[in-house]
Coordinates of C-alpha atoms in Angstrom, one line a residue:
X1 CA -67.8 -11.2 10.0
X2 CA -65.1 -11.6 6.9
X3 CA -64.0 -8.8 4.7
X4 CA -65.6 -8.3 1.4
X5 CA -64.0 -8.7 -1.6
X6 CA -64.5 -7.9 -5.8
X7 CA -64.4 -10.9 -8.5
X8 CA -60.9 -10.3 -8.4
X9 CA -59.9 -10.6 -4.8
X10 CA -59.3 -7.1 -4.1
X11 CA -60.7 -6.2 -0.6
X12 CA -63.7 -3.6 -1.2
X13 CA -64.5 -2.0 2.3
X14 CA -67.8 -1.1 3.5
X15 CA -67.7 2.6 2.8
X16 CA -65.5 4.6 1.1
X17 CA -64.7 8.5 2.0
X18 CA -62.5 11.3 1.6
X19 CA -59.2 9.0 3.5
X20 CA -59.9 7.2 0.1
X21 CA -58.8 9.7 -2.0
X22 CA -55.8 11.0 -0.1
X23 CA -52.8 11.7 -3.3
X24 CA -55.2 11.4 -5.4
X25 CA -54.7 14.1 -8.3
X26 CA -57.7 14.4 -10.6
X27 CA -55.7 15.9 -13.4
X28 CA -52.9 12.7 -14.2
X29 CA -55.3 10.0 -12.8
X30 CA -58.6 11.0 -15.1
X31 CA -57.8 13.8 -17.2
X32 CA -60.9 15.5 -19.1
X33 CA -63.1 12.9 -21.3
X34 CA -61.1 12.2 -25.3
X35 CA -57.8 12.7 -23.3
X36 CA -54.5 11.2 -21.7
X37 CA -54.8 9.5 -19.4
X38 CA -58.2 8.9 -21.5
X39 CA -59.8 7.0 -17.9
X40 CA -63.0 9.2 -18.4
X41 CA -63.8 8.1 -22.2
X42 CA -61.6 8.1 -25.6
X43 CA -64.1 10.7 -26.9
X44 CA -64.9 14.0 -25.7
X45 CA -68.9 13.6 -26.0
X46 CA -69.2 10.2 -25.3
X47 CA -72.5 9.1 -26.0
X48 CA -73.9 12.7 -25.6
X49 CA -74.3 12.6 -29.2
X50 CA -74.6 9.3 -30.4
X51 CA -75.2 6.0 -28.6
X52 CA -72.8 3.1 -28.8
X53 CA -72.7 0.8 -31.8
X54 CA -75.4 -1.9 -30.9
X55 CA -74.0 -5.3 -32.2
X56 CA -76.0 -8.2 -32.8
X57 CA -73.6 -12.0 -32.5
X58 CA -75.3 -14.7 -35.2
X59 CA -74.7 -16.9 -37.3
X60 CA -76.0 -20.7 -37.4
X61 CA -76.7 -23.8 -39.6
X62 CA -76.3 -22.3 -43.3
X63 CA -75.2 -18.9 -44.3
X64 CA -78.3 -18.4 -46.2
X65 CA -80.2 -19.3 -42.3
X66 CA -77.6 -17.1 -41.4
X67 CA -78.1 -14.1 -43.7
X68 CA -81.8 -14.2 -43.0
X69 CA -81.4 -13.1 -39.3
X70 CA -78.8 -10.7 -40.5
X71 CA -81.3 -8.7 -42.5
X72 CA -84.4 -9.1 -40.0
X73 CA -81.8 -7.4 -37.5
X74 CA -80.9 -4.7 -39.5
X75 CA -84.6 -3.8 -40.1
X76 CA -84.6 -4.1 -36.0
X77 CA -82.5 -1.3 -35.7
X78 CA -79.1 -3.2 -35.5
X79 CA -76.1 -0.7 -36.5
X80 CA -73.7 -3.9 -36.4
X81 CA -73.2 -7.4 -37.0
X82 CA -71.1 -9.9 -35.5
X83 CA -70.9 -13.2 -37.3
X84 CA -70.8 -16.6 -35.0
X85 CA -68.5 -19.4 -37.3
X86 CA -69.1 -22.9 -36.6
X87 CA -65.9 -24.5 -35.1
X88 CA -64.7 -26.2 -38.1
X89 CA -64.8 -23.0 -39.6
X90 CA -62.4 -21.8 -36.8
X91 CA -60.0 -24.8 -36.9
X92 CA -59.1 -23.5 -40.4
X93 CA -61.4 -27.2 -41.9
X94 CA -63.8 -27.7 -44.5
X95 CA -67.3 -28.9 -44.2
X96 CA -67.1 -32.2 -45.2
X97 CA -64.0 -32.9 -43.6
X98 CA -63.8 -35.8 -41.1
X99 CA -62.5 -34.1 -38.3
X100 CA -65.4 -31.8 -38.6
X101 CA -68.1 -34.8 -38.5
X102 CA -71.2 -33.4 -36.0
X103 CA -69.9 -29.8 -35.7
X104 CA -71.0 -28.0 -38.9
X105 CA -72.9 -25.8 -38.2
X106 CA -73.6 -25.9 -34.5
X107 CA -72.4 -22.8 -33.0
X108 CA -71.9 -20.5 -35.6
X109 CA -72.2 -20.2 -39.4
X110 CA -70.5 -22.9 -42.0
X111 CA -68.2 -21.3 -43.9
X112 CA -66.1 -23.5 -46.8
X113 CA -65.8 -20.9 -49.4
X114 CA -66.4 -17.8 -50.8
X115 CA -69.3 -18.4 -52.1
X116 CA -70.7 -19.4 -48.9
X117 CA -69.3 -15.7 -48.1
X118 CA -71.9 -14.3 -50.6
X119 CA -74.8 -16.1 -49.6
X120 CA -74.3 -15.0 -46.2
X121 CA -74.1 -11.3 -46.7
X122 CA -76.8 -11.5 -49.7
X123 CA -78.3 -8.2 -50.1
X124 CA -77.0 -6.6 -47.2
X125 CA -74.7 -3.4 -47.6
X126 CA -72.1 -4.1 -47.0
X127 CA -70.3 -0.3 -47.0
X128 CA -73.0 0.6 -45.2
X129 CA -73.0 -1.8 -42.5
X130 CA -69.6 -2.8 -40.1
X131 CA -69.1 -6.3 -40.2
X132 CA -67.4 -8.3 -37.2
X133 CA -65.8 -11.2 -37.6
X134 CA -65.5 -13.4 -34.5
X135 CA -62.4 -15.4 -36.4
X136 CA -58.9 -16.1 -35.1
X137 CA -56.1 -18.4 -36.5
X138 CA -58.1 -18.6 -40.5
X139 CA -59.0 -14.4 -39.6
X140 CA -56.8 -13.3 -43.1
X141 CA -59.1 -16.0 -45.5
X142 CA -62.2 -15.1 -43.9
X143 CA -61.1 -11.5 -44.3
X144 CA -60.4 -11.4 -47.3
X145 CA -63.2 -13.8 -48.4
X146 CA -65.4 -10.8 -47.4
X147 CA -63.8 -8.6 -49.3
X148 CA -64.0 -10.5 -52.8
X149 CA -68.0 -10.9 -52.2
X150 CA -68.0 -6.6 -50.8
X151 CA -65.6 -6.0 -54.7
X152 CA -68.1 -8.4 -56.7
X153 CA -70.7 -6.3 -55.5
X154 CA -69.2 -3.8 -56.9
X155 CA -68.3 -2.2 -53.0
X156 CA -64.4 -1.0 -53.4
X157 CA -62.4 -2.4 -50.2
X158 CA -61.1 1.4 -49.1
X159 CA -65.5 1.4 -48.0
X160 CA -65.5 -1.4 -45.9
X161 CA -65.5 -0.9 -42.0
X162 CA -65.5 -3.9 -39.5
X163 CA -63.3 -5.3 -37.4
X164 CA -62.0 -8.8 -37.5
X165 CA -61.0 -10.6 -33.7
X166 CA -57.9 -12.1 -35.2
X167 CA -56.0 -12.6 -31.2
X168 CA -54.2 -15.7 -31.6
X169 CA -52.6 -15.4 -28.3
X170 CA -55.6 -15.5 -26.5
X171 CA -56.4 -19.1 -28.2
X172 CA -53.4 -21.1 -26.8
X173 CA -54.6 -19.3 -23.0
X174 CA -58.4 -19.9 -23.3
X175 CA -60.2 -21.1 -26.2
X176 CA -58.0 -23.6 -28.0
X177 CA -59.0 -22.8 -31.2
X178 CA -55.5 -22.2 -32.3
X179 CA -53.9 -23.5 -36.4
X180 CA -50.4 -22.9 -36.5
X181 CA -47.3 -22.3 -33.9
X182 CA -47.1 -18.6 -32.0
X183 CA -44.4 -17.3 -34.1
X184 CA -46.0 -18.2 -36.7
X185 CA -49.6 -17.0 -36.0
X186 CA -47.6 -13.3 -35.1
X187 CA -46.3 -13.1 -38.2
X188 CA -49.4 -14.0 -40.1
X189 CA -51.6 -11.2 -37.7
X190 CA -48.3 -8.6 -38.8
X191 CA -49.0 -9.5 -42.6
X192 CA -53.2 -8.6 -42.3
X193 CA -51.8 -5.5 -40.1
X194 CA -49.8 -4.7 -43.1
X195 CA -52.5 -5.3 -45.9
X196 CA -55.1 -3.8 -44.3
X197 CA -53.1 0.1 -44.3
X198 CA -53.0 -0.4 -48.1
X199 CA -56.0 -2.7 -49.4
X200 CA -58.8 -2.4 -46.6
X201 CA -57.6 0.8 -44.3
X202 CA -61.1 1.6 -42.4
X203 CA -60.6 -2.1 -41.2
X204 CA -60.1 -2.9 -37.4
X205 CA -57.3 -5.3 -37.8
X206 CA -57.8 -7.4 -34.5
X207 CA -59.7 -7.1 -31.8
X208 CA -57.2 -8.3 -28.6
X209 CA -59.8 -10.2 -26.6
X210 CA -60.4 -10.6 -23.1
X211 CA -63.6 -12.2 -23.6
X212 CA -62.7 -15.1 -23.3
X213 CA -60.7 -15.8 -21.2
X214 CA -62.9 -14.5 -18.6
X215 CA -65.5 -17.0 -19.9
X216 CA -62.9 -19.4 -19.3
X217 CA -62.4 -18.1 -15.5
X218 CA -60.0 -15.0 -15.3
X219 CA -60.8 -12.4 -12.7
X220 CA -61.0 -8.9 -13.8
X221 CA -57.7 -8.4 -13.2
X222 CA -56.9 -11.2 -14.8
X223 CA -58.9 -10.0 -17.9
X224 CA -57.2 -6.8 -18.4
X225 CA -53.2 -8.0 -17.5
X226 CA -53.4 -10.7 -20.0
X227 CA -54.7 -9.3 -22.8
X228 CA -52.5 -5.9 -22.9
X229 CA -50.1 -8.1 -22.4
X230 CA -51.1 -9.9 -25.5
X231 CA -51.7 -6.3 -27.4
X232 CA -47.9 -5.7 -26.6
X233 CA -46.5 -8.6 -27.9
X234 CA -48.8 -8.1 -31.5
X235 CA -47.5 -4.0 -31.3
X236 CA -43.8 -5.4 -31.0
X237 CA -45.0 -8.0 -33.8
X238 CA -45.5 -5.5 -36.1
X239 CA -42.8 -3.2 -35.1
X240 CA -40.3 -6.0 -35.4
X241 CA -42.2 -6.6 -39.1
X242 CA -40.9 -2.9 -40.3
X243 CA -44.4 -1.4 -39.1
X244 CA -44.5 2.2 -37.2
X245 CA -46.1 1.8 -34.0
X246 CA -48.2 5.3 -35.4
X247 CA -49.1 3.1 -38.4
X248 CA -50.9 0.4 -36.8
X249 CA -51.9 1.3 -33.5
X250 CA -54.8 3.3 -34.2
X251 CA -56.2 0.4 -36.4
X252 CA -55.9 -1.9 -33.0
X253 CA -58.9 -2.5 -31.4
X254 CA -60.1 -4.7 -27.8
X255 CA -62.6 -6.8 -26.8
X256 CA -64.2 -7.1 -23.1
X257 CA -66.5 -9.0 -20.6
X258 CA -68.9 -7.7 -18.4
X259 CA -70.4 -9.2 -15.6
X260 CA -73.2 -8.7 -13.3
X261 CA -70.5 -7.1 -10.7
X262 CA -70.9 -3.5 -12.1
X263 CA -68.7 -1.1 -9.7
X264 CA -65.7 -3.5 -10.5
X265 CA -66.3 -3.9 -14.0
X266 CA -67.1 -0.4 -14.4
X267 CA -63.5 0.8 -13.1
X268 CA -62.4 -2.3 -14.9
X269 CA -62.9 -0.2 -18.0
X270 CA -61.4 2.8 -16.8
X271 CA -58.4 1.1 -15.9
X272 CA -57.7 -0.5 -18.7
X273 CA -58.0 2.7 -21.0
X274 CA -54.9 4.5 -18.6
X275 CA -53.2 1.0 -18.2
X276 CA -52.8 0.6 -22.3
X277 CA -52.4 5.3 -22.8
X278 CA -49.3 4.6 -20.9
X279 CA -48.0 1.9 -22.3
X280 CA -48.3 2.9 -25.7
X281 CA -47.3 6.3 -24.6
X282 CA -44.1 5.0 -22.3
X283 CA -43.0 1.4 -23.7
X284 CA -44.0 2.6 -27.0
X285 CA -43.6 5.9 -27.8
X286 CA -46.5 6.0 -29.0
X287 CA -46.8 10.1 -30.5
X288 CA -50.4 9.8 -32.3
X289 CA -53.1 10.3 -29.7
X290 CA -55.3 7.3 -31.5
X291 CA -52.7 5.5 -30.8
X292 CA -53.6 5.8 -27.3
X293 CA -56.8 5.3 -27.2
X294 CA -57.9 1.7 -26.1
X295 CA -61.1 1.4 -28.0
X296 CA -63.4 -1.7 -26.8
X297 CA -66.5 -4.0 -27.3
X298 CA -68.1 -5.8 -25.2
X299 CA -70.2 -8.7 -24.9
X300 CA -72.4 -9.5 -21.4
X301 CA -71.2 -12.9 -19.5
X302 CA -72.1 -15.5 -21.3
X303 CA -70.5 -17.7 -18.1
X304 CA -72.9 -15.8 -16.0
X305 CA -76.0 -17.0 -17.9
X306 CA -78.3 -20.1 -16.5
X307 CA -80.1 -22.9 -17.6
X308 CA -82.0 -22.8 -14.7
X309 CA -84.6 -20.0 -14.9
X310 CA -83.5 -18.6 -17.8
X311 CA -85.8 -15.3 -18.1
X312 CA -83.4 -14.5 -15.1
X313 CA -81.0 -14.2 -17.8
X314 CA -82.7 -11.0 -19.0
X315 CA -82.0 -9.1 -15.8
X316 CA -78.2 -10.4 -15.6
X317 CA -77.5 -9.0 -19.9
X318 CA -79.7 -6.0 -18.3
X319 CA -77.5 -5.2 -15.5
X320 CA -73.9 -6.1 -17.4
X321 CA -74.9 -3.9 -20.6
X322 CA -75.5 -1.2 -18.5
X323 CA -72.0 -1.4 -16.6
X324 CA -70.3 -1.7 -19.8
X325 CA -71.7 1.6 -21.3
X326 CA -71.2 3.2 -17.5
X327 CA -67.5 2.2 -18.8
X328 CA -67.2 3.6 -21.8
X329 CA -67.1 0.5 -24.3
X330 CA -67.8 2.0 -28.2
X331 CA -69.8 -1.3 -29.2
X332 CA -71.7 -4.0 -27.4
X333 CA -73.4 -7.2 -28.3
X334 CA -76.2 -8.0 -25.7
X335 CA -76.6 -12.1 -24.8
X336 CA -79.6 -14.1 -25.1
X337 CA -81.6 -15.1 -22.5
X338 CA -81.9 -18.6 -24.5
X339 CA -78.0 -19.0 -24.6
X340 CA -77.0 -21.4 -22.2
X341 CA -79.7 -24.1 -23.4
X342 CA -79.2 -23.4 -27.5
X343 CA -78.3 -21.1 -29.9
X344 CA -81.0 -18.3 -29.8
X345 CA -84.1 -18.0 -31.2
X346 CA -85.4 -14.7 -33.3
X347 CA -87.9 -13.8 -30.2
X348 CA -84.4 -13.7 -27.5
X349 CA -82.2 -12.1 -30.4
X350 CA -84.5 -9.6 -30.4
X351 CA -85.3 -9.0 -27.0
X352 CA -81.4 -8.8 -26.1
X353 CA -81.1 -5.8 -28.7
X354 CA -84.0 -4.0 -27.2
X355 CA -82.4 -4.5 -23.8
X356 CA -79.8 -2.1 -25.0
X357 CA -82.3 0.3 -27.2
X358 CA -83.8 0.7 -23.5
X359 CA -80.4 1.5 -21.9
X360 CA -79.7 4.1 -24.7
X361 CA -83.6 5.8 -25.1
X362 CA -85.4 4.7 -21.6
X363 CA -82.6 5.7 -19.2
X364 CA -79.8 9.1 -18.6
X365 CA -76.8 7.1 -18.7
X366 CA -76.3 8.7 -22.1
X367 CA -76.8 12.0 -20.8
X368 CA -73.6 12.7 -19.3
X369 CA -70.1 11.3 -19.7
X370 CA -68.4 9.3 -17.4
X371 CA -71.1 9.3 -14.3
X372 CA -68.9 8.5 -11.5
X373 CA -66.1 9.8 -11.8
X374 CA -64.7 11.5 -8.2
X375 CA -66.7 8.9 -6.4
X376 CA -64.8 7.5 -3.5
X377 CA -65.5 4.1 -3.9
X378 CA -64.8 3.8 -8.0
X379 CA -61.4 5.8 -8.2
X380 CA -60.0 3.3 -5.4
X381 CA -61.0 0.5 -7.0
X382 CA -60.1 1.6 -10.3
X383 CA -56.8 2.1 -8.7
X384 CA -57.0 -1.1 -6.9
X385 CA -57.4 -2.6 -10.1
X386 CA -54.5 -0.8 -11.8
X387 CA -51.9 -1.7 -9.7
X388 CA -52.9 -5.6 -9.6
X389 CA -52.7 -5.6 -13.6
X390 CA -49.8 -4.1 -13.9
X391 CA -48.0 -6.3 -11.6
X392 CA -49.5 -9.3 -13.9
X393 CA -48.4 -7.6 -16.7
X394 CA -44.8 -7.9 -15.5
X395 CA -45.5 -11.1 -14.7
X396 CA -45.4 -12.1 -17.9
X397 CA -42.9 -9.7 -19.1
X398 CA -40.5 -11.5 -16.7
X399 CA -41.3 -14.5 -18.6
X400 CA -40.2 -13.0 -21.6
X401 CA -43.5 -11.2 -22.6
X402 CA -46.7 -12.9 -23.8
X403 CA -45.4 -15.5 -26.2
X404 CA -43.0 -17.4 -24.1
X405 CA -45.1 -17.2 -20.5
X406 CA -47.8 -19.2 -23.3
X407 CA -45.6 -21.6 -24.1
X408 CA -44.7 -21.7 -19.8
X409 CA -48.1 -22.4 -19.9
X410 CA -48.6 -19.3 -17.3
X411 CA -51.3 -17.7 -17.7
X412 CA -53.7 -21.0 -19.1
X413 CA -53.0 -22.2 -15.4
X414 CA -53.9 -18.8 -13.6
X415 CA -57.1 -19.2 -14.8
X416 CA -57.6 -22.6 -14.7
X417 CA -56.8 -21.2 -10.5
X418 CA -59.4 -19.1 -10.8
X419 CA -62.1 -21.0 -12.8
X420 CA -61.6 -23.9 -9.8
X421 CA -62.1 -21.1 -7.5
X422 CA -65.1 -19.8 -8.6
X423 CA -66.4 -23.5 -9.4
X424 CA -65.9 -24.5 -5.7
X425 CA -67.4 -21.5 -4.6
X426 CA -70.8 -21.9 -6.2
X427 CA -70.9 -25.6 -4.9
X428 CA -70.1 -24.8 -1.8
X429 CA -72.7 -22.2 -1.8
X430 CA -69.9 -19.7 -0.9
X431 CA -71.1 -17.9 -4.1
X432 CA -75.3 -17.1 -4.5
X433 CA -76.5 -18.2 -8.6
X434 CA -79.8 -17.2 -8.0
X435 CA -81.7 -19.6 -9.6
X436 CA -79.1 -22.9 -9.4
X437 CA -78.1 -22.5 -6.5
X438 CA -80.5 -20.8 -4.5
X439 CA -84.4 -19.5 -4.8
X440 CA -84.9 -22.5 -7.6
X441 CA -88.0 -24.3 -8.0
X442 CA -89.0 -27.5 -8.1
X443 CA -89.8 -28.1 -12.0
X444 CA -89.0 -25.8 -14.9
X445 CA -91.5 -24.5 -17.6
X446 CA -91.1 -26.2 -21.3
X447 CA -88.7 -24.3 -22.9
X448 CA -88.0 -25.3 -26.9
X449 CA -84.6 -24.1 -28.2
X450 CA -83.8 -23.7 -31.3
X451 CA -82.0 -26.5 -32.8
X452 CA -79.6 -26.8 -36.1
X453 CA -81.0 -29.3 -38.4
X454 CA -78.4 -32.1 -38.5
X455 CA -78.4 -32.1 -42.6
X456 CA -76.9 -29.3 -42.2
X457 CA -73.8 -31.3 -43.2
X458 CA -74.1 -33.2 -46.0
X459 CA -75.7 -30.3 -48.0
X460 CA -72.4 -27.8 -47.0
X461 CA -70.7 -31.8 -48.2
X462 CA -72.4 -31.5 -51.5
X463 CA -71.5 -27.2 -52.0
X464 CA -68.3 -28.6 -51.6
X465 CA -68.5 -31.2 -54.2
X466 CA -69.9 -28.4 -57.1
X467 CA -67.5 -26.2 -55.9
X468 CA -64.7 -29.2 -57.0
X469 CA -66.2 -29.9 -59.6
X470 CA -66.8 -26.8 -61.5
X471 CA -63.6 -25.4 -60.5
X472 CA -60.7 -24.9 -62.4
X473 CA -58.1 -27.0 -60.3
X474 CA -54.8 -27.4 -62.1
X475 CA -55.3 -23.0 -61.4
X476 CA -56.4 -23.6 -58.0
X477 CA -52.9 -25.8 -57.2
X478 CA -51.1 -23.1 -58.5
X479 CA -52.3 -20.6 -56.3
X480 CA -51.7 -22.8 -53.4
X481 CA -48.1 -23.7 -54.1
X482 CA -47.7 -20.1 -54.2
X483 CA -48.9 -19.6 -50.8
X484 CA -46.8 -22.4 -49.4
X485 CA -43.8 -20.5 -51.4
X486 CA -44.9 -17.3 -49.7
X487 CA -45.0 -19.5 -46.2
X488 CA -42.0 -20.5 -47.1
X489 CA -40.0 -17.3 -48.0
X490 CA -41.1 -13.5 -46.0
X491 CA -43.5 -12.3 -48.4
X492 CA -46.0 -11.1 -46.9
X493 CA -48.9 -13.8 -47.0
X494 CA -52.5 -11.8 -48.0
X495 CA -52.4 -11.2 -51.4
X496 CA -51.2 -14.8 -52.5
X497 CA -53.8 -16.5 -50.3
X498 CA -56.5 -13.8 -51.6
X499 CA -55.3 -14.9 -55.4
X500 CA -56.0 -18.9 -54.2
X501 CA -58.9 -17.6 -52.7
X502 CA -60.2 -16.0 -55.9
X503 CA -59.6 -19.1 -58.3
X504 CA -62.6 -21.4 -55.7
X505 CA -60.5 -22.6 -53.2
X506 CA -61.5 -23.6 -50.2
X507 CA -60.6 -22.2 -46.4
X508 CA -59.8 -25.6 -45.6
X509 CA -57.2 -26.0 -48.5
X510 CA -55.8 -22.6 -47.3
X511 CA -55.1 -23.9 -43.8
X512 CA -53.2 -27.1 -44.9
X513 CA -51.4 -25.1 -47.6
X514 CA -50.0 -23.4 -44.2
X515 CA -49.7 -26.6 -41.7
X516 CA -47.6 -28.2 -44.7
X517 CA -44.9 -25.5 -44.5
X518 CA -45.7 -24.4 -40.9
X519 CA -46.7 -27.7 -38.8
X520 CA -49.6 -27.6 -35.9
X521 CA -49.2 -26.6 -32.3
X522 CA -49.1 -28.7 -29.8
X523 CA -49.6 -27.0 -25.9
X524 CA -47.6 -28.1 -23.0
X525 CA -49.8 -29.1 -20.0
X526 CA -50.2 -26.9 -17.4
X527 CA -50.7 -29.3 -14.3

């Protein structure tokens, strides 16, 4: 019988015991919750005082439809909103651009202007809710739209809380929704850091994401290693731009996946906290304890959901959510069971939220901090995962850091190989997926998914036509010229970008202004 392995390919023994903890020093390896190296959690009491923030990721069709869903989620007890944007918005194209054809409102909400953002958050207390926006290359313009909407509603930017994903490096590795070359993207990100420090001080300026790399096929080790290597690049870019490490590091946050392999996932989160604390202390010399804390949001694994027998996904999501909580997440999004088929229905989204509420209020996992601490298997898995992740981080460093490794196709190639092996295991039956390659049924029950109205594209185009007819076109062009001039120089790009958006420039026009100066990024092939 072959030895079992984890998702990362690390050995996993049938029995662990005291011999697996030889040399283990809990004082240095664990510490206390809320203390260096934060293995046991970033806060002393974790969920014993209050549970994690329960987020639901929503956004589809028009801003008005998404707004109605947000109000329903808030009414059902959601403490934070997470916005999904459609593909044209993510790529910096307006809804009437030829390349947007057929994609408007499909995988998220279409946001072309400040007016769309106003509709999206109409009637919602932006000074009370925390908003997370899954946006990367155009993150600056979407954040500024949000700020302008809040100020138009009498809410100062100083009261806004939330997160923009703003993690462009992982786009080059795993997703592909990049616009500009890496160096220019890093400049824009460091500009956001500086702008938010003075203008929107409570905002988390980046959510450095392993989630999308995991969805593309990364193992837990690769997810941790490549995410933290990217984080090092962002911190260094900010320092190179003149920011102090302790000015920007406390506002960094992270975003990880939670798989069904519960034990390794808990170990992954614990190891990631420990690695990051040591990187910030030993490599960057951070002094503020908050700079050493790896605070993270978790989303359950969309890639593990199946279209076959979709109700099984309710079980998967519950297990994944449990792993995230046992691993010490600060906020959690639980996927809806029907997401492998289409955008979630209202009922499915409500059930996903209820899953978190059951974990928080009907189980005992919130009554103690890091319940696995000292477990033979958990401490061994945490150590093994830490060692493997550090080895992979060193491989990135040896290639000149995250950006140079991306340009060499290193991370992308490693993940693609892992994804191929994973798919092959499913095809051969070596890896069991309940309902898909084992325990199947002959006839699936009928399911009616939520469908996006194709008329949305025409509606968005009409809104853009009215916007351009009503605004002062000359003022818009002057503001865009100021943005182009800033892009050619060294000034912070966000103030001129904000004024262009205030003059009613569209998101696509802002992105085009930067494309004209910086060009587009063309990746190298990994195979």
